[in-house]
Amino acid sequence: MSLVNYAEFKLSITKALGDQLAADLEKLTPVSLTSTNLAMLPSVAGVYQLYQEHEDGRKLVYIGKADGSLPQRLTKHLKKLRGRVGVDLEKVTFTALSVEEDFQAVLPEKLLIAKHQGIGEAPWNNNGFGINDPGVKRDTTVFGLDHFDQLYPANLDWVIEGLPVGECSLYDLVWAVKDGLPYVFRFARQQHEKTYAGITVSLGSSSATADELFRIISAALPDPWQITALPGYVVMYPTRAESESARKYYRQGEVIHPS
């Protein structure tokens, strides 16, 4: 029997907060993800959303948070996207919202992610778009075709400027390449100085592509050192181990494509 004078009331604070965050972000106009626009943001904590412009309209692709500085966090995303094949930065935009310190405890970006992924948006979340080094354990992981690194692989044709012309140490070149790439280039640091001590290389230009430099570096390295280009980053180790997800191997100056 139903009662006309009784009902149950359920209050979802998290849903209410998520809806309010989404509504306030919806009021904002996305602008291009550029250094100029990021420099205009205050250095405060907050949440942000990235969008991609498509033929059928603008799509929300990623939701994130900045615990310390919105422009600093978004600059890291800008750097990563610059080095990816298939990403047109002119079609990447963002909005941002400052969040009071005591609000961080409720993980505002998770509220937004839950809301938007529930309607099929924010595909880059939980899909490999993070800006941190994925770690050695991920080097042999095989990802699906919809993973971010598979959709937008690291650009091996990325041009690095300001290289030392003429003879230089392999040690200095490896670090120049690492510092000049917008994606991870990881190598065995503990064996770094010992292996490269006394090895020199010669460069004929102050600029070169990552692919060209990986050939030069691998040609100077003794066996069994190998450079492996994975979908989203590059690693260099003293081993000829193969990976199912490798795009290319650089061995003693030669490029080997996985069979």
PDB file of C-alpha atoms in Angstrom:
ATOM      1  CA  MET A   1       0.000   0.000   0.000  1.00  0.00           C
ATOM      2  CA  SER A   2       1.418   3.396  -0.925  1.00  0.00           C
ATOM      3  CA  LEU A   3       1.286   6.332   1.438  1.00  0.00           C
ATOM      4  CA  VAL A   4       0.267   9.778   0.232  1.00  0.00           C
ATOM      5  CA  ASN A   5       1.988  11.471   3.156  1.00  0.00           C
ATOM      6  CA  TYR A   6       5.378   9.619   3.012  1.00  0.00           C
ATOM      7  CA  ALA A   7       8.329   9.285   0.630  1.00  0.00           C
ATOM      8  CA  GLU A   8      12.088   8.671   0.787  1.00  0.00           C
ATOM      9  CA  PHE A   9      14.551  11.451   0.078  1.00  0.00           C
ATOM     10  CA  LYS A  10      18.096  10.590  -1.024  1.00  0.00           C
ATOM     11  CA  LEU A  11      20.649  13.379  -1.216  1.00  0.00           C
ATOM     12  CA  SER A  12      23.748  12.798  -3.356  1.00  0.00           C
ATOM     13  CA  ILE A  13      26.248  15.489  -2.432  1.00  0.00           C
ATOM     14  CA  THR A  14      28.825  14.190  -4.918  1.00  0.00           C
ATOM     15  CA  LYS A  15      26.337  14.229  -7.808  1.00  0.00           C
ATOM     16  CA  ALA A  16      25.248  17.746  -6.900  1.00  0.00           C
ATOM     17  CA  LEU A  17      28.864  18.938  -6.817  1.00  0.00           C
ATOM     18  CA  GLY A  18      29.646  17.209 -10.108  1.00  0.00           C
ATOM     19  CA  ASP A  19      26.616  18.766 -11.769  1.00  0.00           C
ATOM     20  CA  GLN A  20      27.561  22.232 -10.488  1.00  0.00           C
ATOM     21  CA  LEU A  21      31.165  21.886 -11.667  1.00  0.00           C
ATOM     22  CA  ALA A  22      29.983  20.754 -15.099  1.00  0.00           C
ATOM     23  CA  ALA A  23      27.482  23.610 -15.299  1.00  0.00           C
ATOM     24  CA  ASP A  24      30.098  26.250 -14.423  1.00  0.00           C
ATOM     25  CA  LEU A  25      32.552  24.827 -16.970  1.00  0.00           C
ATOM     26  CA  GLU A  26      29.789  24.737 -19.577  1.00  0.00           C
ATOM     27  CA  LYS A  27      29.430  28.527 -19.222  1.00  0.00           C
ATOM     28  CA  LEU A  28      33.037  29.050 -20.345  1.00  0.00           C
ATOM     29  CA  THR A  29      34.214  29.440 -23.927  1.00  0.00           C
ATOM     30  CA  PRO A  30      37.046  27.049 -24.898  1.00  0.00           C
ATOM     31  CA  VAL A  31      40.195  28.745 -26.236  1.00  0.00           C
ATOM     32  CA  SER A  32      43.208  27.351 -28.066  1.00  0.00           C
ATOM     33  CA  LEU A  33      45.772  25.423 -26.038  1.00  0.00           C
ATOM     34  CA  THR A  34      48.671  27.826 -26.622  1.00  0.00           C
ATOM     35  CA  SER A  35      51.472  29.219 -24.471  1.00  0.00           C
ATOM     36  CA  THR A  36      49.961  32.691 -24.812  1.00  0.00           C
ATOM     37  CA  ASN A  37      46.566  31.619 -23.496  1.00  0.00           C
ATOM     38  CA  LEU A  38      48.108  29.554 -20.684  1.00  0.00           C
ATOM     39  CA  ALA A  39      50.206  32.527 -19.566  1.00  0.00           C
ATOM     40  CA  MET A  40      46.979  34.433 -18.924  1.00  0.00           C
ATOM     41  CA  LEU A  41      45.734  31.891 -16.377  1.00  0.00           C
ATOM     42  CA  PRO A  42      46.308  32.527 -12.669  1.00  0.00           C
ATOM     43  CA  SER A  43      48.659  30.093 -10.960  1.00  0.00           C
ATOM     44  CA  VAL A  44      45.981  28.417  -8.854  1.00  0.00           C
ATOM     45  CA  ALA A  45      44.656  24.925  -8.256  1.00  0.00           C
ATOM     46  CA  GLY A  46      41.658  23.787 -10.238  1.00  0.00           C
ATOM     47  CA  VAL A  47      40.105  21.521 -12.825  1.00  0.00           C
ATOM     48  CA  TYR A  48      40.225  21.777 -16.605  1.00  0.00           C
ATOM     49  CA  GLN A  49      38.794  20.197 -19.728  1.00  0.00           C
ATOM     50  CA  LEU A  50      40.423  19.583 -23.121  1.00  0.00           C
ATOM     51  CA  TYR A  51      38.437  19.556 -26.341  1.00  0.00           C
ATOM     52  CA  GLN A  52      39.115  18.540 -29.947  1.00  0.00           C
ATOM     53  CA  GLU A  53      37.423  20.212 -32.887  1.00  0.00           C
ATOM     54  CA  HIS A  54      35.978  17.666 -35.326  1.00  0.00           C
ATOM     55  CA  GLU A  55      34.020  17.998 -38.538  1.00  0.00           C
ATOM     56  CA  ASP A  56      30.864  17.230 -36.602  1.00  0.00           C
ATOM     57  CA  GLY A  57      31.623  19.667 -33.774  1.00  0.00           C
ATOM     58  CA  ARG A  58      33.664  20.122 -30.624  1.00  0.00           C
ATOM     59  CA  LYS A  59      34.198  17.046 -28.437  1.00  0.00           C
ATOM     60  CA  LEU A  60      35.305  16.852 -24.811  1.00  0.00           C
ATOM     61  CA  VAL A  61      38.266  14.454 -24.705  1.00  0.00           C
ATOM     62  CA  TYR A  62      39.956  14.875 -21.330  1.00  0.00           C
ATOM     63  CA  ILE A  63      39.268  16.096 -17.801  1.00  0.00           C
ATOM     64  CA  GLY A  64      42.075  16.785 -15.355  1.00  0.00           C
ATOM     65  CA  LYS A  65      43.062  18.652 -12.225  1.00  0.00           C
ATOM     66  CA  ALA A  66      45.965  20.802 -11.116  1.00  0.00           C
ATOM     67  CA  ASP A  67      46.796  20.563  -7.433  1.00  0.00           C
ATOM     68  CA  GLY A  68      49.127  23.567  -7.598  1.00  0.00           C
ATOM     69  CA  SER A  69      49.050  25.522 -10.868  1.00  0.00           C
ATOM     70  CA  LEU A  70      46.621  25.305 -13.766  1.00  0.00           C
ATOM     71  CA  PRO A  71      49.003  26.849 -16.350  1.00  0.00           C
ATOM     72  CA  GLN A  72      51.879  24.611 -15.257  1.00  0.00           C
ATOM     73  CA  ARG A  73      49.791  21.461 -15.597  1.00  0.00           C
ATOM     74  CA  LEU A  74      48.291  22.451 -18.927  1.00  0.00           C
ATOM     75  CA  THR A  75      51.730  23.381 -20.279  1.00  0.00           C
ATOM     76  CA  LYS A  76      52.797  19.765 -19.755  1.00  0.00           C
ATOM     77  CA  HIS A  77      49.827  18.614 -21.830  1.00  0.00           C
ATOM     78  CA  LEU A  78      50.714  21.155 -24.529  1.00  0.00           C
ATOM     79  CA  LYS A  79      54.278  19.824 -24.679  1.00  0.00           C
ATOM     80  CA  LYS A  80      53.094  16.227 -24.949  1.00  0.00           C
ATOM     81  CA  LEU A  81      50.550  16.946 -27.674  1.00  0.00           C
ATOM     82  CA  ARG A  82      53.127  18.851 -29.733  1.00  0.00           C
ATOM     83  CA  GLY A  83      55.114  15.659 -30.171  1.00  0.00           C
ATOM     84  CA  ARG A  84      52.270  13.426 -31.309  1.00  0.00           C
ATOM     85  CA  VAL A  85      51.399  12.344 -34.816  1.00  0.00           C
ATOM     86  CA  GLY A  86      47.780  13.004 -35.737  1.00  0.00           C
ATOM     87  CA  VAL A  87      47.143  15.828 -33.261  1.00  0.00           C
ATOM     88  CA  ASP A  88      46.329  19.220 -34.811  1.00  0.00           C
ATOM     89  CA  LEU A  89      47.037  21.668 -31.990  1.00  0.00           C
ATOM     90  CA  GLU A  90      44.989  24.352 -33.730  1.00  0.00           C
ATOM     91  CA  LYS A  91      41.981  22.142 -33.041  1.00  0.00           C
ATOM     92  CA  VAL A  92      42.731  21.529 -29.346  1.00  0.00           C
ATOM     93  CA  THR A  93      41.048  23.918 -26.900  1.00  0.00           C
ATOM     94  CA  PHE A  94      40.537  24.098 -23.148  1.00  0.00           C
ATOM     95  CA  THR A  95      38.524  25.577 -20.307  1.00  0.00           C
ATOM     96  CA  ALA A  96      39.602  25.834 -16.671  1.00  0.00           C
ATOM     97  CA  LEU A  97      37.981  26.455 -13.320  1.00  0.00           C
ATOM     98  CA  SER A  98      39.713  27.389 -10.066  1.00  0.00           C
ATOM     99  CA  VAL A  99      38.787  25.216  -7.086  1.00  0.00           C
ATOM    100  CA  GLU A 100      39.059  26.244  -3.459  1.00  0.00           C
ATOM    101  CA  GLU A 101      41.633  24.310  -1.437  1.00  0.00           C
ATOM    102  CA  ASP A 102      39.126  22.666   0.898  1.00  0.00           C
ATOM    103  CA  PHE A 103      37.206  21.376  -2.131  1.00  0.00           C
ATOM    104  CA  GLN A 104      40.151  19.288  -3.341  1.00  0.00           C
ATOM    105  CA  ALA A 105      39.343  16.575  -0.797  1.00  0.00           C
ATOM    106  CA  VAL A 106      36.293  15.528  -2.818  1.00  0.00           C
ATOM    107  CA  LEU A 107      38.366  14.978  -5.993  1.00  0.00           C
ATOM    108  CA  PRO A 108      36.442  17.348  -8.279  1.00  0.00           C
ATOM    109  CA  GLU A 109      37.922  15.973 -11.515  1.00  0.00           C
ATOM    110  CA  LYS A 110      36.634  12.489 -10.636  1.00  0.00           C
ATOM    111  CA  LEU A 111      33.148  13.911 -10.251  1.00  0.00           C
ATOM    112  CA  LEU A 112      33.422  15.465 -13.707  1.00  0.00           C
ATOM    113  CA  ILE A 113      34.913  12.322 -15.247  1.00  0.00           C
ATOM    114  CA  ALA A 114      32.111  10.160 -13.876  1.00  0.00           C
ATOM    115  CA  LYS A 115      29.484  12.550 -15.194  1.00  0.00           C
ATOM    116  CA  HIS A 116      30.936  12.927 -18.698  1.00  0.00           C
ATOM    117  CA  GLN A 117      32.063   9.346 -19.248  1.00  0.00           C
ATOM    118  CA  GLY A 118      28.556   8.305 -18.325  1.00  0.00           C
ATOM    119  CA  ILE A 119      27.425   9.954 -21.570  1.00  0.00           C
ATOM    120  CA  GLY A 120      30.360   8.757 -23.688  1.00  0.00           C
ATOM    121  CA  GLU A 121      32.665  11.797 -23.372  1.00  0.00           C
ATOM    122  CA  ALA A 122      36.254  12.259 -22.075  1.00  0.00           C
ATOM    123  CA  PRO A 123      37.754   9.253 -23.958  1.00  0.00           C
ATOM    124  CA  TRP A 124      41.355  10.227 -23.085  1.00  0.00           C
ATOM    125  CA  ASN A 125      40.737   9.716 -19.371  1.00  0.00           C
ATOM    126  CA  ASN A 126      41.964   6.310 -18.144  1.00  0.00           C
ATOM    127  CA  ASN A 127      43.359   5.731 -21.626  1.00  0.00           C
ATOM    128  CA  GLY A 128      47.052   6.552 -21.384  1.00  0.00           C
ATOM    129  CA  PHE A 129      47.012  10.328 -21.783  1.00  0.00           C
ATOM    130  CA  GLY A 130      48.887  10.905 -18.508  1.00  0.00           C
ATOM    131  CA  ILE A 131      52.027  13.076 -18.609  1.00  0.00           C
ATOM    132  CA  ASN A 132      54.263  10.950 -16.389  1.00  0.00           C
ATOM    133  CA  ASP A 133      56.789   8.323 -17.462  1.00  0.00           C
ATOM    134  CA  PRO A 134      54.742   5.082 -17.612  1.00  0.00           C
ATOM    135  CA  GLY A 135      57.627   3.077 -16.089  1.00  0.00           C
ATOM    136  CA  VAL A 136      59.628   0.029 -17.134  1.00  0.00           C
ATOM    137  CA  LYS A 137      56.770  -2.380 -16.467  1.00  0.00           C
ATOM    138  CA  ARG A 138      54.781  -0.747 -19.273  1.00  0.00           C
ATOM    139  CA  ASP A 139      57.516  -1.211 -21.894  1.00  0.00           C
ATOM    140  CA  THR A 140      56.206  -4.641 -22.907  1.00  0.00           C
ATOM    141  CA  THR A 141      52.501  -3.855 -22.565  1.00  0.00           C
ATOM    142  CA  VAL A 142      50.433  -4.251 -25.719  1.00  0.00           C
ATOM    143  CA  PHE A 143      47.621  -1.716 -25.879  1.00  0.00           C
ATOM    144  CA  GLY A 144      44.391  -1.812 -27.838  1.00  0.00           C
ATOM    145  CA  LEU A 145      43.899   0.241 -30.988  1.00  0.00           C
ATOM    146  CA  ASP A 146      41.847   2.806 -29.052  1.00  0.00           C
ATOM    147  CA  HIS A 147      44.664   3.587 -26.558  1.00  0.00           C
ATOM    148  CA  PHE A 148      45.930   7.178 -26.724  1.00  0.00           C
ATOM    149  CA  ASP A 149      49.472   6.128 -27.709  1.00  0.00           C
ATOM    150  CA  GLN A 150      48.134   3.991 -30.548  1.00  0.00           C
ATOM    151  CA  LEU A 151      45.874   6.753 -31.825  1.00  0.00           C
ATOM    152  CA  TYR A 152      48.523   9.474 -31.485  1.00  0.00           C
ATOM    153  CA  PRO A 153      52.022   7.895 -31.518  1.00  0.00           C
ATOM    154  CA  ALA A 154      55.192   9.773 -30.597  1.00  0.00           C
ATOM    155  CA  ASN A 155      56.503  11.783 -33.550  1.00  0.00           C
ATOM    156  CA  LEU A 156      59.856  10.302 -34.570  1.00  0.00           C
ATOM    157  CA  ASP A 157      60.215  13.094 -37.151  1.00  0.00           C
ATOM    158  CA  TRP A 158      60.239  15.713 -34.368  1.00  0.00           C
ATOM    159  CA  VAL A 159      63.056  18.194 -35.058  1.00  0.00           C
ATOM    160  CA  ILE A 160      65.466  18.991 -32.217  1.00  0.00           C
ATOM    161  CA  GLU A 161      67.226  22.348 -32.494  1.00  0.00           C
ATOM    162  CA  GLY A 162      70.366  23.732 -30.891  1.00  0.00           C
ATOM    163  CA  LEU A 163      72.542  20.636 -31.260  1.00  0.00           C
ATOM    164  CA  PRO A 164      76.347  20.970 -31.043  1.00  0.00           C
ATOM    165  CA  VAL A 165      77.832  21.082 -34.553  1.00  0.00           C
ATOM    166  CA  GLY A 166      80.979  19.030 -35.072  1.00  0.00           C
ATOM    167  CA  GLU A 167      82.446  16.534 -32.641  1.00  0.00           C
ATOM    168  CA  CYS A 168      80.747  16.083 -29.272  1.00  0.00           C
ATOM    169  CA  SER A 169      80.537  13.428 -26.600  1.00  0.00           C
ATOM    170  CA  LEU A 170      77.848  10.779 -26.868  1.00  0.00           C
ATOM    171  CA  TYR A 171      76.958  11.572 -23.265  1.00  0.00           C
ATOM    172  CA  ASP A 172      76.107  15.186 -24.161  1.00  0.00           C
ATOM    173  CA  LEU A 173      74.180  14.176 -27.279  1.00  0.00           C
ATOM    174  CA  VAL A 174      71.987  11.674 -25.438  1.00  0.00           C
ATOM    175  CA  TRP A 175      71.014  14.314 -22.896  1.00  0.00           C
ATOM    176  CA  ALA A 176      70.431  16.929 -25.601  1.00  0.00           C
ATOM    177  CA  VAL A 177      68.014  14.537 -27.302  1.00  0.00           C
ATOM    178  CA  LYS A 178      66.257  13.748 -24.033  1.00  0.00           C
ATOM    179  CA  ASP A 179      65.852  17.441 -23.202  1.00  0.00           C
ATOM    180  CA  GLY A 180      64.716  18.307 -26.734  1.00  0.00           C
ATOM    181  CA  LEU A 181      61.931  15.745 -27.086  1.00  0.00           C
ATOM    182  CA  PRO A 182      58.318  16.430 -26.039  1.00  0.00           C
ATOM    183  CA  TYR A 183      57.887  12.777 -25.060  1.00  0.00           C
ATOM    184  CA  VAL A 184      59.771  10.377 -22.797  1.00  0.00           C
ATOM    185  CA  PHE A 185      63.222   9.141 -23.838  1.00  0.00           C
ATOM    186  CA  ARG A 186      64.334   6.783 -21.068  1.00  0.00           C
ATOM    187  CA  PHE A 187      67.713   5.078 -20.751  1.00  0.00           C
ATOM    188  CA  ALA A 188      69.774   3.179 -18.194  1.00  0.00           C
ATOM    189  CA  ARG A 189      71.253   6.083 -16.257  1.00  0.00           C
ATOM    190  CA  GLN A 190      73.363   3.982 -13.894  1.00  0.00           C
ATOM    191  CA  GLN A 191      75.282   2.615 -16.894  1.00  0.00           C
ATOM    192  CA  HIS A 192      75.191   5.939 -18.666  1.00  0.00           C
ATOM    193  CA  GLU A 193      78.562   7.560 -17.914  1.00  0.00           C
ATOM    194  CA  LYS A 194      80.476   4.272 -17.852  1.00  0.00           C
ATOM    195  CA  THR A 195      79.222   3.219 -21.273  1.00  0.00           C
ATOM    196  CA  TYR A 196      79.534   6.581 -22.988  1.00  0.00           C
ATOM    197  CA  ALA A 197      82.881   7.612 -21.502  1.00  0.00           C
ATOM    198  CA  GLY A 198      85.289   8.455 -24.293  1.00  0.00           C
ATOM    199  CA  ILE A 199      82.775   7.902 -27.112  1.00  0.00           C
ATOM    200  CA  THR A 200      82.357  10.839 -29.472  1.00  0.00           C
ATOM    201  CA  VAL A 201      80.078  11.498 -32.431  1.00  0.00           C
ATOM    202  CA  SER A 202      80.061  14.125 -35.143  1.00  0.00           C
ATOM    203  CA  LEU A 203      77.074  16.215 -36.188  1.00  0.00           C
ATOM    204  CA  GLY A 204      76.942  18.216 -39.393  1.00  0.00           C
ATOM    205  CA  SER A 205      73.958  20.357 -38.445  1.00  0.00           C
ATOM    206  CA  SER A 206      72.534  22.066 -35.370  1.00  0.00           C
ATOM    207  CA  SER A 207      69.162  20.454 -36.004  1.00  0.00           C
ATOM    208  CA  ALA A 208      68.041  16.911 -36.781  1.00  0.00           C
ATOM    209  CA  THR A 209      64.988  14.701 -36.413  1.00  0.00           C
ATOM    210  CA  ALA A 210      64.639  12.264 -33.542  1.00  0.00           C
ATOM    211  CA  ASP A 211      64.832   9.407 -36.041  1.00  0.00           C
ATOM    212  CA  GLU A 212      68.160  10.673 -37.416  1.00  0.00           C
ATOM    213  CA  LEU A 213      69.593  11.150 -33.934  1.00  0.00           C
ATOM    214  CA  PHE A 214      68.536   7.704 -32.744  1.00  0.00           C
ATOM    215  CA  ARG A 215      70.412   6.247 -35.733  1.00  0.00           C
ATOM    216  CA  ILE A 216      73.535   8.242 -34.842  1.00  0.00           C
ATOM    217  CA  ILE A 217      73.384   7.310 -31.164  1.00  0.00           C
ATOM    218  CA  SER A 218      72.773   3.616 -31.813  1.00  0.00           C
ATOM    219  CA  ALA A 219      75.654   3.517 -34.310  1.00  0.00           C
ATOM    220  CA  ALA A 220      78.025   4.720 -31.582  1.00  0.00           C
ATOM    221  CA  LEU A 221      76.777   2.303 -28.920  1.00  0.00           C
ATOM    222  CA  PRO A 222      78.446  -1.086 -28.417  1.00  0.00           C
ATOM    223  CA  ASP A 223      76.534  -4.341 -28.773  1.00  0.00           C
ATOM    224  CA  PRO A 224      73.992  -5.222 -27.317  1.00  0.00           C
ATOM    225  CA  TRP A 225      72.659  -1.663 -26.771  1.00  0.00           C
ATOM    226  CA  GLN A 226      69.386  -0.979 -28.527  1.00  0.00           C
ATOM    227  CA  ILE A 227      66.968   1.914 -28.892  1.00  0.00           C
ATOM    228  CA  THR A 228      63.317   0.851 -29.021  1.00  0.00           C
ATOM    229  CA  ALA A 229      60.602   3.173 -30.298  1.00  0.00           C
ATOM    230  CA  LEU A 230      57.361   2.279 -28.525  1.00  0.00           C
ATOM    231  CA  PRO A 231      53.990   3.814 -29.429  1.00  0.00           C
ATOM    232  CA  GLY A 232      54.203   6.754 -27.017  1.00  0.00           C
ATOM    233  CA  TYR A 233      57.873   7.013 -26.038  1.00  0.00           C
ATOM    234  CA  VAL A 234      61.396   5.691 -26.636  1.00  0.00           C
ATOM    235  CA  VAL A 235      63.714   3.599 -24.445  1.00  0.00           C
ATOM    236  CA  MET A 236      67.408   2.717 -24.688  1.00  0.00           C
ATOM    237  CA  TYR A 237      68.916  -0.270 -22.875  1.00  0.00           C
ATOM    238  CA  PRO A 238      71.912  -2.637 -23.168  1.00  0.00           C
ATOM    239  CA  THR A 239      69.739  -5.505 -24.385  1.00  0.00           C
ATOM    240  CA  ARG A 240      68.310  -6.824 -27.634  1.00  0.00           C
ATOM    241  CA  ALA A 241      65.007  -7.697 -25.992  1.00  0.00           C
ATOM    242  CA  GLU A 242      62.018  -7.403 -28.298  1.00  0.00           C
ATOM    243  CA  SER A 243      58.615  -5.975 -27.515  1.00  0.00           C
ATOM    244  CA  GLU A 244      55.286  -6.800 -29.149  1.00  0.00           C
ATOM    245  CA  SER A 245      54.419  -3.113 -29.113  1.00  0.00           C
ATOM    246  CA  ALA A 246      57.686  -1.859 -30.671  1.00  0.00           C
ATOM    247  CA  ARG A 247      57.419   0.341 -33.762  1.00  0.00           C
ATOM    248  CA  LYS A 248      61.132   0.362 -34.590  1.00  0.00           C
ATOM    249  CA  TYR A 249      64.445  -0.851 -33.228  1.00  0.00           C
ATOM    250  CA  TYR A 250      67.666   1.115 -33.710  1.00  0.00           C
ATOM    251  CA  ARG A 251      70.686  -1.207 -33.618  1.00  0.00           C
ATOM    252  CA  GLN A 252      74.196  -0.009 -34.434  1.00  0.00           C
ATOM    253  CA  GLY A 253      72.921   2.613 -36.853  1.00  0.00           C
ATOM    254  CA  GLU A 254      70.371   0.400 -38.560  1.00  0.00           C
ATOM    255  CA  VAL A 255      66.598   0.587 -38.292  1.00  0.00           C
ATOM    256  CA  ILE A 256      64.823  -2.737 -37.841  1.00  0.00           C
ATOM    257  CA  HIS A 257      61.071  -2.948 -38.214  1.00  0.00           C
ATOM    258  CA  PRO A 258      59.314  -5.650 -36.180  1.00  0.00           C
ATOM    259  CA  SER A 259      58.192  -8.577 -38.280  1.00  0.00           C
TER     260      SER A 259
END
